[in-house]
Amino acid sequence: MNDWLLALHSSTETVGIALVSAQAPLSEARVLCRTMGRALTNALPSLLEEVLPTSEWSGIRRLAVATGPGGFTGTRLTVVLARTLAQQLQCPLDGLSSFALMAPRLQLELPAEQRGEPFSIVQVLPRRGRVAGRYQVRDGWNRDNATCAEMDLRELKVPVLLQAAEQPAPEVTMAVDVACDVLQLLRCCQDRHSRHASGPWDPVLPIYPTSPVGSV
């Protein structure tokens, strides 16, 4: 039986699952991306089985999950699944925000002189305001690989709801690319596995900058 590293991302209506052998390069990863919407509630276990049969789940050695911000139900489902698997399999779990995962590719939208400096990723929420996180990514990371090494990516501030007067700069607009971002998540999982980093499951929780049940 192989030892597996598994990444789960469902902060949008598209779910992403990425899997690689713990001994293999990231280029050999299996990636599944599928738009599910509300159907994800009942389909998530079967989607995971498409990538990794249930009989192989005991071989999972480390998990990583996108913690949002994103859709309430989708984010919650994968975080709960990841926490449950990590607890039952007694393996490490890494939680990373969906904004942190997109930071390396969005950094490339900045003017050349601003790359490598702190910047904000901003999402406009209809009728609720603006959510932003703050990031710093090593300039030139993309010359080395298609994904950014964990050591080259820093989340300076987790995504939160901005006050009306707050204007972070420089800023880029949040842009979803689940196929890229779930692979970035798997890269971080792989990096942490290689250095035997701790990964307790209990602190890994969804990020909800605004209340899922009404006014903030």
PDB file of C-alpha atoms in Angstrom:
ATOM      1  CA  MET A   1       0.000   0.000   0.000  1.00  0.00           C
ATOM      2  CA  ASN A   2       1.236   3.484  -0.896  1.00  0.00           C
ATOM      3  CA  ASP A   3       1.615   6.360   1.544  1.00  0.00           C
ATOM      4  CA  TRP A   4      -0.581   9.228   0.342  1.00  0.00           C
ATOM      5  CA  LEU A   5      -0.740  13.009   0.707  1.00  0.00           C
ATOM      6  CA  LEU A   6      -4.237  14.413   0.137  1.00  0.00           C
ATOM      7  CA  ALA A   7      -5.525  17.969  -0.429  1.00  0.00           C
ATOM      8  CA  LEU A   8      -9.189  19.072  -0.384  1.00  0.00           C
ATOM      9  CA  HIS A   9     -10.566  22.412  -1.613  1.00  0.00           C
ATOM     10  CA  SER A  10     -14.250  23.348  -1.841  1.00  0.00           C
ATOM     11  CA  SER A  11     -14.431  27.031  -0.969  1.00  0.00           C
ATOM     12  CA  THR A  12     -16.337  27.617  -4.226  1.00  0.00           C
ATOM     13  CA  GLU A  13     -18.955  25.636  -6.144  1.00  0.00           C
ATOM     14  CA  THR A  14     -16.082  23.720  -7.749  1.00  0.00           C
ATOM     15  CA  VAL A  15     -14.520  21.056  -5.567  1.00  0.00           C
ATOM     16  CA  GLY A  16     -10.849  20.217  -6.020  1.00  0.00           C
ATOM     17  CA  ILE A  17      -9.123  17.053  -4.791  1.00  0.00           C
ATOM     18  CA  ALA A  18      -5.402  16.435  -5.285  1.00  0.00           C
ATOM     19  CA  LEU A  19      -3.448  13.335  -4.325  1.00  0.00           C
ATOM     20  CA  VAL A  20       0.162  12.266  -4.628  1.00  0.00           C
ATOM     21  CA  SER A  21       2.280   9.456  -3.252  1.00  0.00           C
ATOM     22  CA  ALA A  22       4.430  10.643  -0.361  1.00  0.00           C
ATOM     23  CA  GLN A  23       7.482   9.409  -2.278  1.00  0.00           C
ATOM     24  CA  ALA A  24       6.553  10.916  -5.666  1.00  0.00           C
ATOM     25  CA  PRO A  25       7.128  14.357  -7.208  1.00  0.00           C
ATOM     26  CA  LEU A  26       4.206  16.754  -7.430  1.00  0.00           C
ATOM     27  CA  SER A  27       4.157  16.290 -11.207  1.00  0.00           C
ATOM     28  CA  GLU A  28       2.641  12.838 -10.611  1.00  0.00           C
ATOM     29  CA  ALA A  29      -0.325  14.166  -8.621  1.00  0.00           C
ATOM     30  CA  ARG A  30      -3.862  13.123  -9.473  1.00  0.00           C
ATOM     31  CA  VAL A  31      -6.189  16.126  -9.583  1.00  0.00           C
ATOM     32  CA  LEU A  32      -9.988  16.092  -9.800  1.00  0.00           C
ATOM     33  CA  CYS A  33     -11.969  19.319 -10.200  1.00  0.00           C
ATOM     34  CA  ARG A  34     -15.731  19.260 -10.602  1.00  0.00           C
ATOM     35  CA  THR A  35     -18.466  21.863 -10.303  1.00  0.00           C
ATOM     36  CA  MET A  36     -20.950  20.503  -7.770  1.00  0.00           C
ATOM     37  CA  GLY A  37     -22.820  23.371  -6.127  1.00  0.00           C
ATOM     38  CA  ARG A  38     -25.345  22.084  -3.595  1.00  0.00           C
ATOM     39  CA  ALA A  39     -24.852  18.498  -4.790  1.00  0.00           C
ATOM     40  CA  LEU A  40     -21.531  18.397  -2.942  1.00  0.00           C
ATOM     41  CA  THR A  41     -23.327  17.645   0.333  1.00  0.00           C
ATOM     42  CA  ASN A  42     -24.062  14.079  -0.756  1.00  0.00           C
ATOM     43  CA  ALA A  43     -21.320  13.612  -3.343  1.00  0.00           C
ATOM     44  CA  LEU A  44     -18.103  14.439  -1.470  1.00  0.00           C
ATOM     45  CA  PRO A  45     -17.266  10.899  -0.246  1.00  0.00           C
ATOM     46  CA  SER A  46     -17.872   9.403  -3.697  1.00  0.00           C
ATOM     47  CA  LEU A  47     -15.720  12.098  -5.334  1.00  0.00           C
ATOM     48  CA  LEU A  48     -12.898  11.247  -2.966  1.00  0.00           C
ATOM     49  CA  GLU A  49     -13.328   7.568  -3.838  1.00  0.00           C
ATOM     50  CA  GLU A  50     -12.823   8.444  -7.519  1.00  0.00           C
ATOM     51  CA  VAL A  51      -9.365   9.724  -6.627  1.00  0.00           C
ATOM     52  CA  LEU A  52      -8.537   7.268  -3.844  1.00  0.00           C
ATOM     53  CA  PRO A  53     -10.572   4.084  -3.203  1.00  0.00           C
ATOM     54  CA  THR A  54     -11.825   3.653   0.348  1.00  0.00           C
ATOM     55  CA  SER A  55      -9.569   0.635   0.784  1.00  0.00           C
ATOM     56  CA  GLU A  56      -6.573   2.987   0.395  1.00  0.00           C
ATOM     57  CA  TRP A  57      -7.674   5.656   2.879  1.00  0.00           C
ATOM     58  CA  SER A  58      -5.689   4.030   5.667  1.00  0.00           C
ATOM     59  CA  GLY A  59      -2.571   4.898   3.650  1.00  0.00           C
ATOM     60  CA  ILE A  60      -3.142   8.658   3.975  1.00  0.00           C
ATOM     61  CA  ARG A  61      -0.141  10.067   5.818  1.00  0.00           C
ATOM     62  CA  ARG A  62      -0.983  13.780   5.740  1.00  0.00           C
ATOM     63  CA  LEU A  63      -3.983  15.923   4.784  1.00  0.00           C
ATOM     64  CA  ALA A  64      -4.440  19.553   3.813  1.00  0.00           C
ATOM     65  CA  VAL A  65      -7.680  21.488   3.438  1.00  0.00           C
ATOM     66  CA  ALA A  66      -8.655  24.954   2.219  1.00  0.00           C
ATOM     67  CA  THR A  67     -10.360  26.739   5.105  1.00  0.00           C
ATOM     68  CA  GLY A  68     -11.972  29.575   3.147  1.00  0.00           C
ATOM     69  CA  PRO A  69     -13.235  32.204   2.998  1.00  0.00           C
ATOM     70  CA  GLY A  70     -15.797  30.834   0.614  1.00  0.00           C
ATOM     71  CA  GLY A  71     -19.203  29.239   0.483  1.00  0.00           C
ATOM     72  CA  PHE A  72     -20.412  28.267   3.948  1.00  0.00           C
ATOM     73  CA  THR A  73     -21.607  24.740   3.150  1.00  0.00           C
ATOM     74  CA  GLY A  74     -18.832  23.719   0.767  1.00  0.00           C
ATOM     75  CA  THR A  75     -16.017  24.945   2.993  1.00  0.00           C
ATOM     76  CA  ARG A  76     -17.553  23.367   6.087  1.00  0.00           C
ATOM     77  CA  LEU A  77     -18.002  19.976   4.380  1.00  0.00           C
ATOM     78  CA  THR A  78     -14.379  19.502   3.390  1.00  0.00           C
ATOM     79  CA  VAL A  79     -13.034  20.887   6.669  1.00  0.00           C
ATOM     80  CA  VAL A  80     -15.225  18.465   8.631  1.00  0.00           C
ATOM     81  CA  LEU A  81     -14.197  15.560   6.389  1.00  0.00           C
ATOM     82  CA  ALA A  82     -10.513  16.439   6.688  1.00  0.00           C
ATOM     83  CA  ARG A  83     -10.719  16.803  10.477  1.00  0.00           C
ATOM     84  CA  THR A  84     -12.536  13.481  10.784  1.00  0.00           C
ATOM     85  CA  LEU A  85     -10.036  11.623   8.603  1.00  0.00           C
ATOM     86  CA  ALA A  86      -7.057  13.160  10.403  1.00  0.00           C
ATOM     87  CA  GLN A  87      -8.492  12.244  13.785  1.00  0.00           C
ATOM     88  CA  GLN A  88      -9.382   8.679  12.808  1.00  0.00           C
ATOM     89  CA  LEU A  89      -6.153   8.016  10.899  1.00  0.00           C
ATOM     90  CA  GLN A  90      -4.035   9.883  13.467  1.00  0.00           C
ATOM     91  CA  CYS A  91      -2.249  11.813  10.727  1.00  0.00           C
ATOM     92  CA  PRO A  92      -1.316  15.519  10.497  1.00  0.00           C
ATOM     93  CA  LEU A  93      -3.749  18.043   9.019  1.00  0.00           C
ATOM     94  CA  ASP A  94      -2.819  21.425   7.531  1.00  0.00           C
ATOM     95  CA  GLY A  95      -5.398  24.183   7.057  1.00  0.00           C
ATOM     96  CA  LEU A  96      -4.631  27.050   4.664  1.00  0.00           C
ATOM     97  CA  SER A  97      -6.879  29.906   3.617  1.00  0.00           C
ATOM     98  CA  SER A  98      -8.109  29.936   0.039  1.00  0.00           C
ATOM     99  CA  PHE A  99      -6.624  33.436  -0.336  1.00  0.00           C
ATOM    100  CA  ALA A 100      -3.174  32.191   0.703  1.00  0.00           C
ATOM    101  CA  LEU A 101      -3.359  29.481  -1.951  1.00  0.00           C
ATOM    102  CA  MET A 102      -4.073  31.986  -4.729  1.00  0.00           C
ATOM    103  CA  ALA A 103      -1.496  34.511  -3.496  1.00  0.00           C
ATOM    104  CA  PRO A 104       1.462  33.182  -5.552  1.00  0.00           C
ATOM    105  CA  ARG A 105      -0.352  33.449  -8.893  1.00  0.00           C
ATOM    106  CA  LEU A 106      -2.075  36.750  -8.043  1.00  0.00           C
ATOM    107  CA  GLN A 107       1.265  38.247  -7.009  1.00  0.00           C
ATOM    108  CA  LEU A 108       2.231  38.034 -10.682  1.00  0.00           C
ATOM    109  CA  GLU A 109      -0.443  40.663 -11.456  1.00  0.00           C
ATOM    110  CA  LEU A 110       1.467  43.287  -9.464  1.00  0.00           C
ATOM    111  CA  PRO A 111       3.930  45.664 -11.138  1.00  0.00           C
ATOM    112  CA  ALA A 112       7.412  44.148 -11.167  1.00  0.00           C
ATOM    113  CA  GLU A 113       8.724  46.599  -8.576  1.00  0.00           C
ATOM    114  CA  GLN A 114       6.023  45.547  -6.060  1.00  0.00           C
ATOM    115  CA  ARG A 115       6.530  41.796  -6.292  1.00  0.00           C
ATOM    116  CA  GLY A 116       8.101  40.407  -3.176  1.00  0.00           C
ATOM    117  CA  GLU A 117       6.471  43.128  -1.064  1.00  0.00           C
ATOM    118  CA  PRO A 118       3.328  42.710   1.079  1.00  0.00           C
ATOM    119  CA  PHE A 119       0.025  43.014  -0.800  1.00  0.00           C
ATOM    120  CA  SER A 120      -3.657  42.393  -0.143  1.00  0.00           C
ATOM    121  CA  ILE A 121      -6.138  40.098  -1.842  1.00  0.00           C
ATOM    122  CA  VAL A 122      -9.620  41.633  -1.758  1.00  0.00           C
ATOM    123  CA  GLN A 123     -13.050  40.126  -2.389  1.00  0.00           C
ATOM    124  CA  VAL A 124     -16.203  42.218  -2.697  1.00  0.00           C
ATOM    125  CA  LEU A 125     -19.228  40.595  -1.054  1.00  0.00           C
ATOM    126  CA  PRO A 126     -22.597  41.851  -2.353  1.00  0.00           C
ATOM    127  CA  ARG A 127     -24.355  43.822   0.408  1.00  0.00           C
ATOM    128  CA  ARG A 128     -21.784  42.714   3.005  1.00  0.00           C
ATOM    129  CA  GLY A 129     -18.650  44.704   2.262  1.00  0.00           C
ATOM    130  CA  ARG A 130     -15.094  43.725   1.393  1.00  0.00           C
ATOM    131  CA  VAL A 131     -12.949  40.884   2.703  1.00  0.00           C
ATOM    132  CA  ALA A 132      -9.153  41.066   2.539  1.00  0.00           C
ATOM    133  CA  GLY A 133      -6.082  39.102   3.562  1.00  0.00           C
ATOM    134  CA  ARG A 134      -2.449  40.249   3.469  1.00  0.00           C
ATOM    135  CA  TYR A 135       0.362  38.240   1.831  1.00  0.00           C
ATOM    136  CA  GLN A 136       4.012  38.244   0.878  1.00  0.00           C
ATOM    137  CA  VAL A 137       5.474  35.940  -1.773  1.00  0.00           C
ATOM    138  CA  ARG A 138       9.113  35.647  -2.800  1.00  0.00           C
ATOM    139  CA  ASP A 139       9.671  37.371  -6.119  1.00  0.00           C
ATOM    140  CA  GLY A 140      10.667  34.893  -8.804  1.00  0.00           C
ATOM    141  CA  TRP A 141       9.082  31.825  -7.215  1.00  0.00           C
ATOM    142  CA  ASN A 142       7.525  30.891 -10.559  1.00  0.00           C
ATOM    143  CA  ARG A 143      10.927  30.533 -12.216  1.00  0.00           C
ATOM    144  CA  ASP A 144      11.628  27.519 -10.021  1.00  0.00           C
ATOM    145  CA  ASN A 145       8.394  25.541 -10.250  1.00  0.00           C
ATOM    146  CA  ALA A 146       4.728  25.647 -11.183  1.00  0.00           C
ATOM    147  CA  THR A 147       3.849  25.868  -7.497  1.00  0.00           C
ATOM    148  CA  CYS A 148       5.245  28.038  -4.735  1.00  0.00           C
ATOM    149  CA  ALA A 149       7.319  26.485  -1.946  1.00  0.00           C
ATOM    150  CA  GLU A 150       5.725  26.940   1.456  1.00  0.00           C
ATOM    151  CA  MET A 151       8.803  28.785   2.715  1.00  0.00           C
ATOM    152  CA  ASP A 152       8.306  31.420  -0.033  1.00  0.00           C
ATOM    153  CA  LEU A 153       4.686  32.178   0.947  1.00  0.00           C
ATOM    154  CA  ARG A 154       3.622  34.149   4.035  1.00  0.00           C
ATOM    155  CA  GLU A 155       0.121  34.969   5.192  1.00  0.00           C
ATOM    156  CA  LEU A 156       0.607  38.211   7.116  1.00  0.00           C
ATOM    157  CA  LYS A 157      -3.076  38.634   7.951  1.00  0.00           C
ATOM    158  CA  VAL A 158      -5.866  36.103   7.548  1.00  0.00           C
ATOM    159  CA  PRO A 159      -8.912  37.234   5.542  1.00  0.00           C
ATOM    160  CA  VAL A 160     -11.205  39.515   7.551  1.00  0.00           C
ATOM    161  CA  LEU A 161     -14.058  41.906   6.816  1.00  0.00           C
ATOM    162  CA  LEU A 162     -12.661  45.382   6.158  1.00  0.00           C
ATOM    163  CA  GLN A 163     -13.989  48.495   7.797  1.00  0.00           C
ATOM    164  CA  ALA A 164     -15.587  50.916   5.326  1.00  0.00           C
ATOM    165  CA  ALA A 165     -12.648  53.326   5.514  1.00  0.00           C
ATOM    166  CA  GLU A 166      -9.928  50.695   5.079  1.00  0.00           C
ATOM    167  CA  GLN A 167      -8.101  50.814   1.734  1.00  0.00           C
ATOM    168  CA  PRO A 168      -5.252  48.269   1.705  1.00  0.00           C
ATOM    169  CA  ALA A 169      -2.508  48.824  -0.848  1.00  0.00           C
ATOM    170  CA  PRO A 170      -1.336  47.435  -3.063  1.00  0.00           C
ATOM    171  CA  GLU A 171      -4.301  45.176  -3.659  1.00  0.00           C
ATOM    172  CA  VAL A 172      -5.417  42.595  -6.208  1.00  0.00           C
ATOM    173  CA  THR A 173      -8.881  41.163  -6.692  1.00  0.00           C
ATOM    174  CA  MET A 174      -9.599  37.638  -5.538  1.00  0.00           C
ATOM    175  CA  ALA A 175      -9.750  35.255  -8.517  1.00  0.00           C
ATOM    176  CA  VAL A 176     -10.625  31.578  -8.241  1.00  0.00           C
ATOM    177  CA  ASP A 177      -8.690  28.850 -10.051  1.00  0.00           C
ATOM    178  CA  VAL A 178      -9.404  25.661  -8.121  1.00  0.00           C
ATOM    179  CA  ALA A 179      -7.203  23.434 -10.296  1.00  0.00           C
ATOM    180  CA  CYS A 180      -4.156  25.620  -9.588  1.00  0.00           C
ATOM    181  CA  ASP A 181      -5.020  26.291  -5.976  1.00  0.00           C
ATOM    182  CA  VAL A 182      -5.623  22.681  -4.916  1.00  0.00           C
ATOM    183  CA  LEU A 183      -2.242  21.794  -6.411  1.00  0.00           C
ATOM    184  CA  GLN A 184      -0.678  24.651  -4.425  1.00  0.00           C
ATOM    185  CA  LEU A 185      -2.378  23.239  -1.338  1.00  0.00           C
ATOM    186  CA  LEU A 186      -0.888  19.823  -2.063  1.00  0.00           C
ATOM    187  CA  ARG A 187       2.549  21.442  -2.503  1.00  0.00           C
ATOM    188  CA  CYS A 188       2.323  22.967   0.974  1.00  0.00           C
ATOM    189  CA  CYS A 189       1.215  19.606   2.347  1.00  0.00           C
ATOM    190  CA  GLN A 190       4.173  17.947   0.631  1.00  0.00           C
ATOM    191  CA  ASP A 191       6.633  20.533   1.962  1.00  0.00           C
ATOM    192  CA  ARG A 192       5.383  20.120   5.529  1.00  0.00           C
ATOM    193  CA  HIS A 193       5.466  16.331   5.239  1.00  0.00           C
ATOM    194  CA  SER A 194       9.088  16.417   4.074  1.00  0.00           C
ATOM    195  CA  ARG A 195      10.150  18.350   7.178  1.00  0.00           C
ATOM    196  CA  HIS A 196       7.945  16.311   9.536  1.00  0.00           C
ATOM    197  CA  ALA A 197       6.028  19.390  10.653  1.00  0.00           C
ATOM    198  CA  SER A 198       3.370  18.943  13.306  1.00  0.00           C
ATOM    199  CA  GLY A 199      -0.236  19.207  12.169  1.00  0.00           C
ATOM    200  CA  PRO A 200      -2.861  18.930  14.909  1.00  0.00           C
ATOM    201  CA  TRP A 201      -6.353  18.600  13.460  1.00  0.00           C
ATOM    202  CA  ASP A 202      -8.286  20.435  16.180  1.00  0.00           C
ATOM    203  CA  PRO A 203      -7.218  24.055  15.355  1.00  0.00           C
ATOM    204  CA  VAL A 204      -8.216  23.645  11.688  1.00  0.00           C
ATOM    205  CA  LEU A 205     -11.541  25.466  11.307  1.00  0.00           C
ATOM    206  CA  PRO A 206     -13.389  27.272   8.494  1.00  0.00           C
ATOM    207  CA  ILE A 207     -12.783  31.007   8.050  1.00  0.00           C
ATOM    208  CA  TYR A 208     -16.033  32.999   8.106  1.00  0.00           C
ATOM    209  CA  PRO A 209     -15.276  36.745   7.794  1.00  0.00           C
ATOM    210  CA  THR A 210     -19.032  37.370   7.845  1.00  0.00           C
ATOM    211  CA  SER A 211     -21.756  35.480   9.663  1.00  0.00           C
ATOM    212  CA  PRO A 212     -23.282  32.596   7.648  1.00  0.00           C
ATOM    213  CA  VAL A 213     -26.644  33.145   9.373  1.00  0.00           C
ATOM    214  CA  GLY A 214     -27.369  36.828   8.913  1.00  0.00           C
ATOM    215  CA  SER A 215     -25.972  40.230   9.732  1.00  0.00           C
ATOM    216  CA  VAL A 216     -22.340  40.555  10.783  1.00  0.00           C
TER     217      VAL A 216
END
